Short mmCIF file of C-alpha atoms and ligand atoms in Angstrom, two decimals:
data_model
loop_
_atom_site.label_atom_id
_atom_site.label_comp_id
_atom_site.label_asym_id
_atom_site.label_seq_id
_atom_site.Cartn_x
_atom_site.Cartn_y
_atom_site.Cartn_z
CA UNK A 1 0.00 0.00 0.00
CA UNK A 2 1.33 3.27 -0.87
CA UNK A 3 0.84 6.70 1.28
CA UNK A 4 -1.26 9.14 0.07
CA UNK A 5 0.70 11.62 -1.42
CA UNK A 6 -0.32 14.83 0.17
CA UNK A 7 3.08 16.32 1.96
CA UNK A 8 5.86 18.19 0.25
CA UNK A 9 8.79 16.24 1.83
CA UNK A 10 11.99 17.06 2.78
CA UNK A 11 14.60 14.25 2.45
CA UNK A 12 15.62 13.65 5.96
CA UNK A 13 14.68 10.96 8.53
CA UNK A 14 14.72 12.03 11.90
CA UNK A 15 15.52 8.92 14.39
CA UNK A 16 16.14 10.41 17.56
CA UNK A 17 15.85 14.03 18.75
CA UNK A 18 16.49 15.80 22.02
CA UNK A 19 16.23 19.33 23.41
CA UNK A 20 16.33 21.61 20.22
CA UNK A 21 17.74 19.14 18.28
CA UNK A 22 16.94 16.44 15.65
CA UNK A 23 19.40 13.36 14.49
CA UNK A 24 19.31 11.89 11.41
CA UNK A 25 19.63 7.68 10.88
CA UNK A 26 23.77 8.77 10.13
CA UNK A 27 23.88 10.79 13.53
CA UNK A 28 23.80 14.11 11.73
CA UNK A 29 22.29 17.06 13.77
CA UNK A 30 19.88 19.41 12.90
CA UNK A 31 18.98 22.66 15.07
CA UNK A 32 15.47 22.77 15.15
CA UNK A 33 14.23 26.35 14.73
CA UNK A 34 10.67 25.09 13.99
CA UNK A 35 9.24 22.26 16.44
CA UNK A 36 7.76 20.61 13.67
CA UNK A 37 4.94 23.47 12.88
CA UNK A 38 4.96 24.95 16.68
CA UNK A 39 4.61 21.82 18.32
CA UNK A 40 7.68 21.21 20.41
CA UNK A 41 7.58 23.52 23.44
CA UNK A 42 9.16 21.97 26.05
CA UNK A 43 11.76 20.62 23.77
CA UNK A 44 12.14 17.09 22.28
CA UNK A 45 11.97 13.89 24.77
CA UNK A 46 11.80 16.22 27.80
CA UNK A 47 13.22 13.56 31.00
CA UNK A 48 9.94 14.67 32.68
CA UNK A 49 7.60 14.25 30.03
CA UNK A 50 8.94 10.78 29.08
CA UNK A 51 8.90 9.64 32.26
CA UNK A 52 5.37 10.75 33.02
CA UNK A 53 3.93 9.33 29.48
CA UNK A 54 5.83 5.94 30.35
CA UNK A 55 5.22 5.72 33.83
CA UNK A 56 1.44 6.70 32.90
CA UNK A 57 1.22 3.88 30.32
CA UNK A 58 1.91 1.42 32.78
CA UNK A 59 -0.80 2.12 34.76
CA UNK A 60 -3.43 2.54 32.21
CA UNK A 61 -3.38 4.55 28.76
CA UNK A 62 -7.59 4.83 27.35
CA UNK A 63 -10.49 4.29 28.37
CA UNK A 64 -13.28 6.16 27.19
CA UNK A 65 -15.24 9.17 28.36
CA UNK A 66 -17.83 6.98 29.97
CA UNK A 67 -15.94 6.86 33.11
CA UNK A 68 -14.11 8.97 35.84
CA UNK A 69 -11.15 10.11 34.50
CA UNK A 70 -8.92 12.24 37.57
CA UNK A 71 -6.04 13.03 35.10
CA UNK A 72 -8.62 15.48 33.00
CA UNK A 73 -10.02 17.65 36.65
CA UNK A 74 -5.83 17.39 37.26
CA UNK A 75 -4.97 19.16 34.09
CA UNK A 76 -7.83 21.54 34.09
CA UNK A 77 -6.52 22.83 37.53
CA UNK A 78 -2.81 22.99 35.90
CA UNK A 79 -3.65 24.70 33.12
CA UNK A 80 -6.12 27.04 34.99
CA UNK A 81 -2.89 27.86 37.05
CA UNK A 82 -0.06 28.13 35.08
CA UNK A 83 -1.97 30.10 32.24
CA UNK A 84 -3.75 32.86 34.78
CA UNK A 85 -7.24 32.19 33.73
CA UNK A 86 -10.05 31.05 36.02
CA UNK A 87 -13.61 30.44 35.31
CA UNK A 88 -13.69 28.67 32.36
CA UNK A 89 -14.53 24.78 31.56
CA UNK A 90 -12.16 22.25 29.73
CA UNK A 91 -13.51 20.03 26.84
CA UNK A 92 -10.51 17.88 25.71
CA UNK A 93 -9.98 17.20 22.15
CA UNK A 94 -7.38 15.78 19.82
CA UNK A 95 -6.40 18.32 17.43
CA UNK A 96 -6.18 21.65 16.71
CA UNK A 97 -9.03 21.37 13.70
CA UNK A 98 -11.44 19.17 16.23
CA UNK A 99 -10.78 22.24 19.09
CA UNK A 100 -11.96 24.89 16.32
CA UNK A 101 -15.30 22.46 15.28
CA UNK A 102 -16.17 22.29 18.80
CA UNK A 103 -15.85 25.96 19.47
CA UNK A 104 -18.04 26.93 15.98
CA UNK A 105 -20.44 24.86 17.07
CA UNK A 106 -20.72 25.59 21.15
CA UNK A 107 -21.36 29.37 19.28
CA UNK A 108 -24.17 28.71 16.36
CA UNK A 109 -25.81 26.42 19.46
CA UNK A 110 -26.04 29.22 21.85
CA UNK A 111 -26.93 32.28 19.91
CA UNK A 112 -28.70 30.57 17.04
CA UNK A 113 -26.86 31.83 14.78
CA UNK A 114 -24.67 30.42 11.29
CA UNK A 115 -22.62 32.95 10.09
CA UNK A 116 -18.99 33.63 11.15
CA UNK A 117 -16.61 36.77 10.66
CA UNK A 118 -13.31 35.63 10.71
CA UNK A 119 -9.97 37.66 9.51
CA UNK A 120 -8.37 38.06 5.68
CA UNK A 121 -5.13 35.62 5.49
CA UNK A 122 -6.39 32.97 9.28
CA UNK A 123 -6.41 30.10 9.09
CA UNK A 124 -8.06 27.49 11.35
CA UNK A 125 -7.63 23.51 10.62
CA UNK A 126 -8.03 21.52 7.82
CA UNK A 127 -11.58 19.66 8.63
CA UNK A 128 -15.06 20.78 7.54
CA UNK A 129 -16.34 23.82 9.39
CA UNK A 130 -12.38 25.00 10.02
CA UNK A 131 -11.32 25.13 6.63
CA UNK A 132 -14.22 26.37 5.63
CA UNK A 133 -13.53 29.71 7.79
CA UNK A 134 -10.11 29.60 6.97
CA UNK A 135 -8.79 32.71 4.91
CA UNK A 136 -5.43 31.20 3.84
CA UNK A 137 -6.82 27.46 3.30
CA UNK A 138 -9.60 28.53 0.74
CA UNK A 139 -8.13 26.50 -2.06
CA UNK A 140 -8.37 23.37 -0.28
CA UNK A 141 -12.29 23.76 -0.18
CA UNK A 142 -14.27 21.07 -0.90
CA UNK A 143 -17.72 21.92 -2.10
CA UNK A 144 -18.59 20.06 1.11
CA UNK A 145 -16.85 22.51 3.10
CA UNK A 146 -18.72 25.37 1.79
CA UNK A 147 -21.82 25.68 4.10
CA UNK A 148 -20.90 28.23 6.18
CA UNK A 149 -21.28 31.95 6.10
CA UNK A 150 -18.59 33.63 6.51
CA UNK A 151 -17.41 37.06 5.99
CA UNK A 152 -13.60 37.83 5.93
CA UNK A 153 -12.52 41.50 7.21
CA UNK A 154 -8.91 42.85 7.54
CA UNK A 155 -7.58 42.83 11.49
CA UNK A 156 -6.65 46.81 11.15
CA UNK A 157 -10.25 47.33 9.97
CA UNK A 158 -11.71 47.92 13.12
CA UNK A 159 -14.42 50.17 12.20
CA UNK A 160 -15.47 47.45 9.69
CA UNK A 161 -15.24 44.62 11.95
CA UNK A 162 -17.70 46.53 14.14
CA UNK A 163 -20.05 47.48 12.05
CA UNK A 164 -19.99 43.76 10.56
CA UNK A 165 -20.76 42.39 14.64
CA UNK A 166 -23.81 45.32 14.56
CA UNK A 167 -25.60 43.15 12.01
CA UNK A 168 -26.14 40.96 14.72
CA UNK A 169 -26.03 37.94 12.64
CA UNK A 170 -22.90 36.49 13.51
CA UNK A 171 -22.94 33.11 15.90
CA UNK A 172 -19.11 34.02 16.86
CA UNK A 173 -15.65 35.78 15.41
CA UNK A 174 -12.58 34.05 15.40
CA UNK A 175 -9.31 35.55 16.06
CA UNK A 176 -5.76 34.56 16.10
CA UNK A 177 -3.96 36.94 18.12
CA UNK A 178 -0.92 36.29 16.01
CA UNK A 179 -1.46 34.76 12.92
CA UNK A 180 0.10 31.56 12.28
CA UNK A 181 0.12 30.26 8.57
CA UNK A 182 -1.20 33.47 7.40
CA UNK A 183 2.46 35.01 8.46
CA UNK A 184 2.74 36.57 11.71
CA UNK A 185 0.22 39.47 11.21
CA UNK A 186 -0.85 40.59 14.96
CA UNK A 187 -4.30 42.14 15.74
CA UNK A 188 -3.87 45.14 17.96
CA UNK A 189 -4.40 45.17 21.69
CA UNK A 190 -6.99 48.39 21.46
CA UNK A 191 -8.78 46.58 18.20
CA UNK A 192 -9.24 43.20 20.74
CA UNK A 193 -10.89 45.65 23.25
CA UNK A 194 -12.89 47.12 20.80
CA UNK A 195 -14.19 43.93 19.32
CA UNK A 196 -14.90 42.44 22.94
CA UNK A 197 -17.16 44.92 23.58
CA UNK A 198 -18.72 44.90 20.11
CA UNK A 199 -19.42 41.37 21.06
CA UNK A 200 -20.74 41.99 24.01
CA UNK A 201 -23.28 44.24 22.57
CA UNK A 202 -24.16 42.21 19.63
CA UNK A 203 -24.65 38.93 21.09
CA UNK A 204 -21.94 37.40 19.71
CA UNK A 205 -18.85 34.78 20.67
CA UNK A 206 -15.41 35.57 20.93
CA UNK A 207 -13.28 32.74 19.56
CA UNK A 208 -9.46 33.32 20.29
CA UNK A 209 -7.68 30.59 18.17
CA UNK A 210 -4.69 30.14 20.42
CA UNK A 211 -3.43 26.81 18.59
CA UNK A 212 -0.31 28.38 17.67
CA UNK A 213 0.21 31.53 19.53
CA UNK A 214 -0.90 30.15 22.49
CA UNK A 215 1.17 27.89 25.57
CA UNK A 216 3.70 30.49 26.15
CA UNK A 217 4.99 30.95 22.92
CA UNK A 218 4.00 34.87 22.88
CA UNK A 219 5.93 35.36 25.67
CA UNK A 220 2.81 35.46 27.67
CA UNK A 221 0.56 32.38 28.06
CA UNK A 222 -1.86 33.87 25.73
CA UNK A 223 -0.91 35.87 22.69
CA UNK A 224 -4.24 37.57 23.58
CA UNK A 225 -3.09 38.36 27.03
CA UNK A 226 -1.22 41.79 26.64
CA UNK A 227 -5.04 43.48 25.83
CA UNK A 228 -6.49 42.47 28.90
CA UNK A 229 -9.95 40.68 27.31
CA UNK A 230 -11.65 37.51 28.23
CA UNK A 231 -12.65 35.58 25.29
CA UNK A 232 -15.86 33.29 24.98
CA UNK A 233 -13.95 30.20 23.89
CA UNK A 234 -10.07 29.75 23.57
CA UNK A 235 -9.02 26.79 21.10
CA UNK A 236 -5.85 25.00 22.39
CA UNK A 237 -3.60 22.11 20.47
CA UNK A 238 -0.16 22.13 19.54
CA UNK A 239 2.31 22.92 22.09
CA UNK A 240 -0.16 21.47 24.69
CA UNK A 241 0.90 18.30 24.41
CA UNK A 242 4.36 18.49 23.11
CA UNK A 243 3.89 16.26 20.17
CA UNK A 244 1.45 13.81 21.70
CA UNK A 245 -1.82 14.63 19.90
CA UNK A 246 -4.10 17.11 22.51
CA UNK A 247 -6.57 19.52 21.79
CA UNK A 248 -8.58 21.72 24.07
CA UNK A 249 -11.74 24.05 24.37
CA UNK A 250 -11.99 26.93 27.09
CA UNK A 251 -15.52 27.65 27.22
CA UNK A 252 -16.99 30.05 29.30
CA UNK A 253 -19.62 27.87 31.53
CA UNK A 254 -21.82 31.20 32.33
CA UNK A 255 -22.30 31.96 28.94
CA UNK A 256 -22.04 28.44 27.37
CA UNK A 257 -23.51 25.78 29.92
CA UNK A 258 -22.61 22.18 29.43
CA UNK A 259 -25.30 20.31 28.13
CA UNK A 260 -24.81 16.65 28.48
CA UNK A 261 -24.01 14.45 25.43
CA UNK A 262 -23.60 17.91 23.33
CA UNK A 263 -20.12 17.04 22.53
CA UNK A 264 -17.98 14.65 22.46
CA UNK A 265 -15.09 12.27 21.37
CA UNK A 266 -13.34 8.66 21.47
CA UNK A 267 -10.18 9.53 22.54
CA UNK A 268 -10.36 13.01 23.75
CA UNK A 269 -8.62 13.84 27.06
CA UNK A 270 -7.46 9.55 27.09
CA UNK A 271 -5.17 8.91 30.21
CA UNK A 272 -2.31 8.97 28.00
CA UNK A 273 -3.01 12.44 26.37
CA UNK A 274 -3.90 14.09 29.77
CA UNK A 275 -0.18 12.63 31.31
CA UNK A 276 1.19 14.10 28.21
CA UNK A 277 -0.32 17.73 29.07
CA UNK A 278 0.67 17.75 32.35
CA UNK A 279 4.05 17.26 32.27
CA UNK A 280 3.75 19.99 29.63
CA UNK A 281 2.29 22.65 32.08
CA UNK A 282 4.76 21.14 34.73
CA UNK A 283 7.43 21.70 33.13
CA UNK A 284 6.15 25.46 31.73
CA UNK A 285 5.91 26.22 35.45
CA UNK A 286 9.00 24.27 37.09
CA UNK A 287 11.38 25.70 34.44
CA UNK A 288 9.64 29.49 34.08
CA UNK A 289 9.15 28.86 30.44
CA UNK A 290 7.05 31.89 29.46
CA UNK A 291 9.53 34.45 30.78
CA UNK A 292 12.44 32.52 28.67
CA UNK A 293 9.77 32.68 25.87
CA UNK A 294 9.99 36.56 26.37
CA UNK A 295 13.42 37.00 26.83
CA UNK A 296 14.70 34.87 24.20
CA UNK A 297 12.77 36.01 21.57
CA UNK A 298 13.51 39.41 22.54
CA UNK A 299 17.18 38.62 21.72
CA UNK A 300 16.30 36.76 18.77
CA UNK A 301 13.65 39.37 17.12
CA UNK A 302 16.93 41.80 17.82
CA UNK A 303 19.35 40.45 16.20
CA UNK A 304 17.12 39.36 13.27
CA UNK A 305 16.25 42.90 12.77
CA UNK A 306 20.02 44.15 12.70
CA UNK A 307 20.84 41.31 10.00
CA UNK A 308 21.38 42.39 6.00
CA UNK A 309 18.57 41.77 3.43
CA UNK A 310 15.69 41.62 6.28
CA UNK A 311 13.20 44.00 5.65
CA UNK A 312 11.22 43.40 9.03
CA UNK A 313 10.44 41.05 11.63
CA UNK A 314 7.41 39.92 13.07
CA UNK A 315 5.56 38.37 15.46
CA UNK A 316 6.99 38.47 19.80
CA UNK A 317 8.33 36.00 21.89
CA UNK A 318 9.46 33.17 20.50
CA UNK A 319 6.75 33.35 17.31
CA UNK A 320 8.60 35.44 15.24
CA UNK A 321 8.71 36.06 11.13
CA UNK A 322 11.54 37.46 9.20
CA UNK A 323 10.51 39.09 6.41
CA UNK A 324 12.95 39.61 2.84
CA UNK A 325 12.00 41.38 -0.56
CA UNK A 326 12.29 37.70 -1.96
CA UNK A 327 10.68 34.51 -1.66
CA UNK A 328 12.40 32.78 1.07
CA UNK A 329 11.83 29.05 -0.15
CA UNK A 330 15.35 28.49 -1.26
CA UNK A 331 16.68 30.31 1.80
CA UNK A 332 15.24 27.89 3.66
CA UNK A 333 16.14 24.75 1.69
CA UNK A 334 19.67 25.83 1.82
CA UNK A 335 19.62 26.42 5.72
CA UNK A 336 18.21 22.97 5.97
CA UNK A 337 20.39 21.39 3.96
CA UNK A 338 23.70 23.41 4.25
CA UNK A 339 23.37 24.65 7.63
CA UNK A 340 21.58 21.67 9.26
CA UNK A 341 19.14 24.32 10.61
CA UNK A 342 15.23 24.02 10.52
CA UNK A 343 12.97 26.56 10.56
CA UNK A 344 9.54 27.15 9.09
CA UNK A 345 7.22 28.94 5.67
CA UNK A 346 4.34 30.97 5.68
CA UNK A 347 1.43 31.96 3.53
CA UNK A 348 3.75 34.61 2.96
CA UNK A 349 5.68 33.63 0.42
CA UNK A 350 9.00 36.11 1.45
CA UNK A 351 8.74 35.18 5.04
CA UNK A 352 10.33 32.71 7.46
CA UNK A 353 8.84 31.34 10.56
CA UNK A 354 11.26 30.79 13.64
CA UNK A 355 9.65 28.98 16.34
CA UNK A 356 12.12 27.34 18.73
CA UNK A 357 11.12 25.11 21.86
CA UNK A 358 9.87 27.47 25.00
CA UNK A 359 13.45 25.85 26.35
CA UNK A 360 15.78 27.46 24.09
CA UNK A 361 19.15 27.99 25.85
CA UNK A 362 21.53 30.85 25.28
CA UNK A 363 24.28 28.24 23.60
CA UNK A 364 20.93 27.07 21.15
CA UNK A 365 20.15 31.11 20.18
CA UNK A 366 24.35 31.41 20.02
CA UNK A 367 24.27 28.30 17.28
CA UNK A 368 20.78 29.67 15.85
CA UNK A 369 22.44 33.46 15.25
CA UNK A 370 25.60 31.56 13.81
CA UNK A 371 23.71 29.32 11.19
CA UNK A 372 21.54 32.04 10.35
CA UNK A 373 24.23 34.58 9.72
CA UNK A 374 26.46 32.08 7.94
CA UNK A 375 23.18 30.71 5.79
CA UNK A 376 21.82 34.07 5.00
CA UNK A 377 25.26 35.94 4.06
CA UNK A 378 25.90 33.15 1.39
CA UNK A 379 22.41 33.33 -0.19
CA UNK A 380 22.16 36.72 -0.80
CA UNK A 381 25.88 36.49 -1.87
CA UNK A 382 24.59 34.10 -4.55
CA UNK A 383 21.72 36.51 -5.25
CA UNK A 384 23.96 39.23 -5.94
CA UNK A 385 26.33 37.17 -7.82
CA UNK A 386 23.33 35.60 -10.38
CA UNK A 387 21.51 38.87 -10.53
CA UNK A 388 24.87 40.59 -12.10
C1 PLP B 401 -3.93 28.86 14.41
C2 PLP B 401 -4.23 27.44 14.03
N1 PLP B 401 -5.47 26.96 14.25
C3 PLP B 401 -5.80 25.69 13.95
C4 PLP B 401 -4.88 24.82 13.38
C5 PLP B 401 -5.26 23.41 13.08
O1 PLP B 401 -4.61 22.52 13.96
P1 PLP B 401 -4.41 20.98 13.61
O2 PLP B 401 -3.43 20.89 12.48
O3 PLP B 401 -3.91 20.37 14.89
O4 PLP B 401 -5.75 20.45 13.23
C6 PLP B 401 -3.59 25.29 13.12
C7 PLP B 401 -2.58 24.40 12.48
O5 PLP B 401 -1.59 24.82 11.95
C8 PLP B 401 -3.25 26.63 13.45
O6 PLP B 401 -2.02 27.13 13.23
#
């Protein structure tokens, strides 16, 4: 049987990877700049997290959502205390896509309502209803995934966005307070406030789709943190669970109240997955994550700035784009490949994403600012030298 041939592959084989690194099957090292689309964030086979997952699977790994599980209340608590927020309910997912469904549809059930305003260049999962909203994944529409209203606005558009919510026909808007995909584009903190309250006026959910920007990697524990707003629903996945497939819902239980057998899933919030996210938050916590989040990417965003041919960079803690005046795709092939250094694409076809593990030591950002230096002087070298 054959795989279905649906990834763009580079050809490397990871075998083993630790920390902010990644070994080939011949031992060669590669500095990973990327956590395999924002996933890694306490860095790769963790001591903690391995031992939890292991010690966890010895006990028991599933069982099903028809019985008591204590590891879900235990993570609920953890997350509810490391990330700030109180007041909200956990529904445990899978995936980022299955967090976003759940979300659309806790909205449309509560207000009624099926159409969605969502931002120009989002993007939002792959599956029906989130690709479907998704600005940057509209060419991977199915006809099936066409049902749903939605209206697109620009993020610095806030007197448009408003006057969209006034219509009072929206079930929810979602927002990414950084964008991911879409390239790094942040929403303002003012524009949040503005929209909260047009929400709250209009009857309408506010979805923050913290999948990538969220668990630290802003340099807060939500990228939507710095404006002060509390959201409706918060979408969690990614760096939740390290690499171990985890999704999560925040809903607000005032607003939203759980009704029973509304949602659900197999192997949402397994024994497994909820061992997974807690040596996550433990180690976020134990190891003061977030403020290295800030203070790395502080350095990082600085010296990216300062470097030849970049024409900005984007994003804040350690979520950052670096923009050129040139598509960046053979950049990055030639850091991969020449440089042994990984980082990430965009939507934006002349920007690079960096997104290192929340762990990132000063030695890491040290080998990062070498590559990168190295990598970049001998492209646009080339450049120059083909262009004359
Ligand atoms: C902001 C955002 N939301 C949702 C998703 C979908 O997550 P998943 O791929 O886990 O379904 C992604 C994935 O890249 C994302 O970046």
């Amino acid at each position: 049987m054959n795989l279905y041939d649906v990834y763009p592959l580079f050809d490397i084989h990871p075998e083993k990877a630790k920390g902010c690194f990644v070994f080939d099957e011949t031992g060669k090292e590669y500095l990973d700049f990327y956590g395999g689309h924002a996933v890694i964030s306490i860095g790769h086979s963790h001591p903690h997290y391995v031992e939890r997952i292991v010690s966890q699977l010895g006990k028991i790994g599933f069982y099903s959502n028809s019985i008591i599980n204590p590891l879900q209340q235990q993570l609920a608590q953890k997350l509810e205390d490391v990330s700030g927020h109180s007041n909200y309910d956990l529904f445990l997912v899978n995936s980022g896509a299955e967090a976003i469904e759940n979300a659309l549809k806790l909205a449309s059930f509560y207000n009624e309502r099926r159409h969605i305003l969502a931002l120009t260049n989002s993007f939002h999962g792959r599956t029906s209803a989130a690709i479907n909203i998704s600005h940057s994944g509209a060419k991977h529409q199915a006809p099936i995934n066409q049902g749903i209203e939605v209206t697109y606005c620009q993020m610095d558009k806030v007197e448009a966005l408003q006057r969209e919510l006034a219509s009072e026909k929206y079930a929810a808007i979602i927002i990414e307070a950084i964008q991911g995909i879409g390239g790094l584009d942040e929403i303002s903190d003012d524009a949040l406030r503005a929209i909260r309250k047009s929400c709250d006026d209009s009857d309408t959910f506010l979805i923050m789709d913290e999948i990538q920007c969220g668990y630290g990697r802003s340099g807060k524990f939500f990228g939507f943190d710095r404006s002060g707003i509390r959201p409706d629903l918060v979408t969690l996945a990614k760096g939740m669970g390290n690499g171990f497939p985890i999704g999560g819902v925040l809903i607000d239980p005032q607003k939203m109240p759980a009704v029973t057998g509304r949602l659900g899933t197999t192997f949402g919030g397994n024994h497994l997955a909820c061992a997974a996210g807690l040596a996550v938050l433990e180690v976020m916590d134990h190891e003061n994550l977030i403020a290295n989040a800030h203070q790395k990417g502080n350095e990082l965003s600085h010296f990216l700035g300062s470097l030849e041919g970049v024409k900005q960079v984007k994003g804040r803690g350690l979520m950052l784009g670096v923009e050129f005046d040139f598509p960046v795709s053979n950049l990055r092939n030639k850091l991969v490949f020449e440089h042994n250094l990984f980082t990430g694409s965009s939507a934006n076809p002349n920007l690079l994403r960096i997104l290192p593990p929340l762990t990132v030591h000063e030695k890491e950002v040290d080998l990062f600012m070498e590559k990168f230096t190295s990598g970049l002087k001998i492209y646009l070298s080339s450049l120059h030298i083909s262009a004359s």
